[in-house]
Amino acid sequence: MTTVGEESAANGRVRRSTTDALSISDVQAIRDLLWSAFPPGDEGFTEDDWNHGLGGVHMILELDDRIVGHASVVERDLHLGARSVRTGYVEAVAIDPARQGRGLGSRLMTDVNAHIRQQFELGALGTGRHRFYERLGWWTWRGPSSVRTEHGPERTPDEDGYILVLETPASPPLDLDAPISCEWRSGDVW
């Protein structure tokens, strides 16, 4: 098993792993965590959500040898206006519900931010929890959003105002009011 990187801290250890390096027990523990944090229903976690988080780098927060937090960063091609930008897109973020509100999410996202800043031109994610991410350096994208399909761009107005971005040293100049688009994928496109 190949681990991408590892860090330790008093409030847990964040282990980085590629999807193909996750053990069967890691996958089961992460899946259990995600469905526990977002139970089935209107805002529940889905198989499409799970699939969106695969293929990149998983940040796994462990306390006492137990997985209590997870986020993955997958590469996506976002367009800011007409410019293609190599983006680290954050997916499948969760903290064990019994441990929320103790700074573990901030601890996890600090590592996510560092990874994105080192590897990508931009970070992005979709959320309704703006205050949490904004205090960690993320900005709300104010421009219109769309998805690129085989028939051309299609507006995604329900996503307007829910997309956040993280500037990196490689970011182009950002105009937060410009149009932003993503490639099509099954499930939630953003």
mmCIF file of C-alpha atoms in Angstrom:
data_model
loop_
_atom_site.group_PDB
_atom_site.id
_atom_site.type_symbol
_atom_site.label_atom_id
_atom_site.label_comp_id
_atom_site.label_asym_id
_atom_site.label_seq_id
_atom_site.Cartn_x
_atom_site.Cartn_y
_atom_site.Cartn_z
ATOM 1 C CA MET A 1 0.000 0.000 0.000
ATOM 2 C CA THR A 2 1.380 3.405 -0.973
ATOM 3 C CA THR A 3 0.594 6.377 1.221
ATOM 4 C CA VAL A 4 0.924 9.828 -0.333
ATOM 5 C CA GLY A 5 1.864 11.560 2.934
ATOM 6 C CA GLU A 6 1.209 11.655 6.645
ATOM 7 C CA GLU A 7 1.107 14.263 9.428
ATOM 8 C CA SER A 8 0.618 14.101 13.182
ATOM 9 C CA ALA A 9 -0.894 16.580 15.646
ATOM 10 C CA ALA A 10 -2.360 16.620 19.130
ATOM 11 C CA ASN A 11 -5.878 16.656 17.660
ATOM 12 C CA GLY A 12 -5.404 13.747 15.332
ATOM 13 C CA ARG A 13 -3.322 12.525 12.482
ATOM 14 C CA VAL A 14 -4.152 13.302 8.867
ATOM 15 C CA ARG A 15 -3.110 10.557 6.518
ATOM 16 C CA ARG A 16 -3.084 11.137 2.758
ATOM 17 C CA SER A 17 -3.833 8.248 0.452
ATOM 18 C CA THR A 18 -4.683 7.742 -3.186
ATOM 19 C CA THR A 19 -7.918 5.900 -3.873
ATOM 20 C CA ASP A 20 -6.132 2.767 -5.087
ATOM 21 C CA ALA A 21 -4.055 2.644 -1.872
ATOM 22 C CA LEU A 22 -7.078 2.597 0.462
ATOM 23 C CA SER A 23 -7.525 -0.687 2.279
ATOM 24 C CA ILE A 24 -10.882 -2.440 2.297
ATOM 25 C CA SER A 25 -11.293 -1.484 5.963
ATOM 26 C CA ASP A 26 -10.444 2.170 5.133
ATOM 27 C CA VAL A 27 -13.096 2.235 2.407
ATOM 28 C CA GLN A 28 -15.721 0.731 4.714
ATOM 29 C CA ALA A 29 -14.875 3.112 7.581
ATOM 30 C CA ILE A 30 -14.974 6.155 5.271
ATOM 31 C CA ARG A 31 -18.270 5.076 3.724
ATOM 32 C CA ASP A 32 -19.781 4.493 7.186
ATOM 33 C CA LEU A 33 -18.583 7.948 8.264
ATOM 34 C CA LEU A 34 -20.034 9.699 5.210
ATOM 35 C CA TRP A 35 -23.451 8.047 5.473
ATOM 36 C CA SER A 36 -23.505 8.696 9.219
ATOM 37 C CA ALA A 37 -22.741 12.387 8.721
ATOM 38 C CA PHE A 38 -25.227 12.730 5.825
ATOM 39 C CA PRO A 39 -28.020 10.138 6.309
ATOM 40 C CA PRO A 40 -30.337 9.276 3.411
ATOM 41 C CA GLY A 41 -32.866 11.981 2.580
ATOM 42 C CA ASP A 42 -32.888 15.325 0.799
ATOM 43 C CA GLU A 43 -29.274 16.192 1.682
ATOM 44 C CA GLY A 44 -28.090 12.629 2.225
ATOM 45 C CA PHE A 45 -24.911 11.140 0.831
ATOM 46 C CA THR A 46 -25.364 9.081 -2.349
ATOM 47 C CA GLU A 47 -23.406 6.579 -4.425
ATOM 48 C CA ASP A 48 -22.850 9.353 -7.004
ATOM 49 C CA ASP A 49 -21.377 11.502 -4.208
ATOM 50 C CA TRP A 50 -19.102 8.613 -3.255
ATOM 51 C CA ASN A 51 -17.987 8.110 -6.856
ATOM 52 C CA HIS A 52 -17.227 11.831 -7.185
ATOM 53 C CA GLY A 53 -14.747 11.525 -4.315
ATOM 54 C CA LEU A 54 -12.759 8.689 -5.915
ATOM 55 C CA GLY A 55 -9.672 8.974 -8.084
ATOM 56 C CA GLY A 56 -7.853 11.685 -6.197
ATOM 57 C CA VAL A 57 -6.184 12.087 -2.837
ATOM 58 C CA HIS A 58 -8.076 11.215 0.337
ATOM 59 C CA MET A 59 -7.336 13.127 3.528
ATOM 60 C CA ILE A 60 -8.173 10.789 6.390
ATOM 61 C CA LEU A 61 -8.317 12.172 9.921
ATOM 62 C CA GLU A 62 -7.650 9.575 12.604
ATOM 63 C CA LEU A 63 -7.960 9.739 16.370
ATOM 64 C CA ASP A 64 -6.999 6.745 18.486
ATOM 65 C CA ASP A 65 -6.562 4.656 15.313
ATOM 66 C CA ARG A 66 -10.162 5.370 14.269
ATOM 67 C CA ILE A 67 -11.207 7.296 11.150
ATOM 68 C CA VAL A 68 -13.180 10.323 12.355
ATOM 69 C CA GLY A 69 -12.850 12.651 9.350
ATOM 70 C CA HIS A 70 -12.500 12.496 5.590
ATOM 71 C CA ALA A 71 -12.190 14.746 2.559
ATOM 72 C CA SER A 72 -11.005 13.971 -0.930
ATOM 73 C CA VAL A 73 -9.471 16.224 -3.553
ATOM 74 C CA VAL A 74 -10.070 15.224 -7.157
ATOM 75 C CA GLU A 75 -8.822 16.983 -10.253
ATOM 76 C CA ARG A 76 -11.445 18.790 -12.323
ATOM 77 C CA ASP A 77 -11.269 21.152 -15.279
ATOM 78 C CA LEU A 78 -13.178 24.305 -14.349
ATOM 79 C CA HIS A 79 -13.489 27.192 -16.742
ATOM 80 C CA LEU A 80 -13.355 30.724 -15.360
ATOM 81 C CA GLY A 81 -14.870 32.672 -18.206
ATOM 82 C CA ALA A 82 -13.117 31.105 -21.226
ATOM 83 C CA ARG A 83 -9.972 30.033 -19.331
ATOM 84 C CA SER A 84 -9.476 26.379 -18.372
ATOM 85 C CA VAL A 85 -8.101 26.027 -14.843
ATOM 86 C CA ARG A 86 -6.675 22.823 -13.310
ATOM 87 C CA THR A 87 -8.702 22.583 -10.128
ATOM 88 C CA GLY A 88 -8.496 20.541 -6.948
ATOM 89 C CA TYR A 89 -12.172 19.922 -6.255
ATOM 90 C CA VAL A 90 -13.090 18.970 -2.683
ATOM 91 C CA GLU A 91 -15.555 16.126 -2.237
ATOM 92 C CA ALA A 92 -16.902 13.854 0.491
ATOM 93 C CA VAL A 93 -16.069 16.061 3.487
ATOM 94 C CA ALA A 94 -17.305 14.717 6.822
ATOM 95 C CA ILE A 95 -16.465 14.581 10.502
ATOM 96 C CA ASP A 96 -17.909 11.940 12.825
ATOM 97 C CA PRO A 97 -21.176 13.552 14.042
ATOM 98 C CA ALA A 98 -20.280 12.742 17.674
ATOM 99 C CA ARG A 99 -17.050 14.742 17.312
ATOM 100 C CA GLN A 100 -18.249 17.781 15.371
ATOM 101 C CA GLY A 101 -17.694 21.252 16.772
ATOM 102 C CA ARG A 102 -14.271 20.412 18.247
ATOM 103 C CA GLY A 103 -12.031 21.877 15.543
ATOM 104 C CA LEU A 104 -11.495 18.598 13.689
ATOM 105 C CA GLY A 105 -13.074 19.903 10.474
ATOM 106 C CA SER A 106 -10.752 22.916 10.544
ATOM 107 C CA ARG A 107 -7.796 20.607 11.186
ATOM 108 C CA LEU A 108 -8.752 18.442 8.227
ATOM 109 C CA MET A 109 -9.384 21.376 5.885
ATOM 110 C CA THR A 110 -6.022 22.944 6.783
ATOM 111 C CA ASP A 111 -4.378 19.889 5.228
ATOM 112 C CA VAL A 112 -6.772 19.934 2.275
ATOM 113 C CA ASN A 113 -5.940 23.610 1.639
ATOM 114 C CA ALA A 114 -2.185 22.935 1.812
ATOM 115 C CA HIS A 115 -2.484 20.070 -0.685
ATOM 116 C CA ILE A 116 -4.534 22.165 -3.113
ATOM 117 C CA ARG A 117 -2.160 25.132 -2.865
ATOM 118 C CA GLN A 118 0.797 22.861 -3.668
ATOM 119 C CA GLN A 119 -0.778 20.899 -6.515
ATOM 120 C CA PHE A 120 -3.408 22.975 -8.343
ATOM 121 C CA GLU A 121 -4.175 26.311 -9.957
ATOM 122 C CA LEU A 122 -7.383 26.625 -7.962
ATOM 123 C CA GLY A 123 -9.405 24.899 -5.280
ATOM 124 C CA ALA A 124 -13.195 24.621 -5.523
ATOM 125 C CA LEU A 125 -16.127 23.009 -3.750
ATOM 126 C CA GLY A 126 -19.887 23.257 -3.526
ATOM 127 C CA THR A 127 -21.457 23.950 -0.134
ATOM 128 C CA GLY A 128 -24.096 25.753 1.861
ATOM 129 C CA ARG A 129 -21.689 26.164 4.823
ATOM 130 C CA HIS A 130 -19.989 29.344 3.641
ATOM 131 C CA ARG A 131 -18.853 30.690 7.017
ATOM 132 C CA PHE A 132 -16.894 27.541 7.871
ATOM 133 C CA TYR A 133 -14.927 27.583 4.611
ATOM 134 C CA GLU A 134 -14.602 31.363 4.281
ATOM 135 C CA ARG A 135 -12.792 31.591 7.613
ATOM 136 C CA LEU A 136 -10.309 29.087 6.168
ATOM 137 C CA GLY A 137 -9.566 31.265 3.131
ATOM 138 C CA TRP A 138 -12.255 30.223 0.657
ATOM 139 C CA TRP A 139 -14.261 32.792 -1.349
ATOM 140 C CA THR A 140 -17.813 32.559 -2.646
ATOM 141 C CA TRP A 141 -18.000 32.621 -6.449
ATOM 142 C CA ARG A 142 -20.617 35.253 -7.337
ATOM 143 C CA GLY A 143 -20.760 34.789 -11.109
ATOM 144 C CA PRO A 144 -23.197 32.562 -13.013
ATOM 145 C CA SER A 145 -22.492 28.829 -13.037
ATOM 146 C CA SER A 146 -23.006 26.282 -15.770
ATOM 147 C CA VAL A 147 -22.075 22.775 -16.822
ATOM 148 C CA ARG A 148 -20.385 21.964 -20.136
ATOM 149 C CA THR A 149 -22.315 19.271 -21.996
ATOM 150 C CA GLU A 150 -22.047 17.719 -25.449
ATOM 151 C CA HIS A 151 -24.745 20.205 -26.530
ATOM 152 C CA GLY A 152 -22.891 23.202 -25.133
ATOM 153 C CA PRO A 153 -23.057 24.992 -21.783
ATOM 154 C CA GLU A 154 -26.199 24.651 -19.661
ATOM 155 C CA ARG A 155 -26.835 27.044 -16.794
ATOM 156 C CA THR A 156 -26.937 25.634 -13.256
ATOM 157 C CA PRO A 157 -28.692 28.539 -11.495
ATOM 158 C CA ASP A 158 -29.433 26.469 -8.359
ATOM 159 C CA GLU A 159 -25.661 26.324 -7.780
ATOM 160 C CA ASP A 160 -25.110 30.091 -8.076
ATOM 161 C CA GLY A 161 -23.719 31.359 -4.794
ATOM 162 C CA TYR A 162 -22.924 27.842 -3.522
ATOM 163 C CA ILE A 163 -19.556 27.396 -5.239
ATOM 164 C CA LEU A 164 -16.485 28.411 -3.257
ATOM 165 C CA VAL A 165 -12.927 28.777 -4.527
ATOM 166 C CA LEU A 166 -9.488 28.766 -2.939
ATOM 167 C CA GLU A 167 -6.728 30.820 -4.517
ATOM 168 C CA THR A 168 -3.331 29.154 -4.906
ATOM 169 C CA PRO A 169 0.094 30.511 -5.900
ATOM 170 C CA ALA A 170 -0.640 29.253 -9.453
ATOM 171 C CA SER A 171 -4.111 30.846 -9.720
ATOM 172 C CA PRO A 172 -4.810 33.202 -12.591
ATOM 173 C CA PRO A 173 -6.244 36.610 -11.594
ATOM 174 C CA LEU A 174 -9.707 35.829 -10.221
ATOM 175 C CA ASP A 175 -12.863 37.734 -11.115
ATOM 176 C CA LEU A 176 -15.426 36.274 -8.708
ATOM 177 C CA ASP A 177 -18.251 37.762 -10.828
ATOM 178 C CA ALA A 178 -17.203 36.001 -14.059
ATOM 179 C CA PRO A 179 -18.991 32.908 -15.367
ATOM 180 C CA ILE A 180 -17.725 29.565 -14.024
ATOM 181 C CA SER A 181 -18.349 26.127 -15.541
ATOM 182 C CA CYS A 182 -17.545 22.499 -14.865
ATOM 183 C CA GLU A 183 -17.522 19.404 -17.027
ATOM 184 C CA TRP A 184 -20.616 17.197 -16.993
ATOM 185 C CA ARG A 185 -20.727 14.170 -14.665
ATOM 186 C CA SER A 186 -23.490 11.910 -13.356
ATOM 187 C CA GLY A 187 -25.287 12.978 -10.183
ATOM 188 C CA ASP A 188 -24.683 16.515 -8.957
ATOM 189 C CA VAL A 189 -22.500 18.190 -11.583
ATOM 190 C CA TRP A 190 -21.101 20.560 -8.972
#
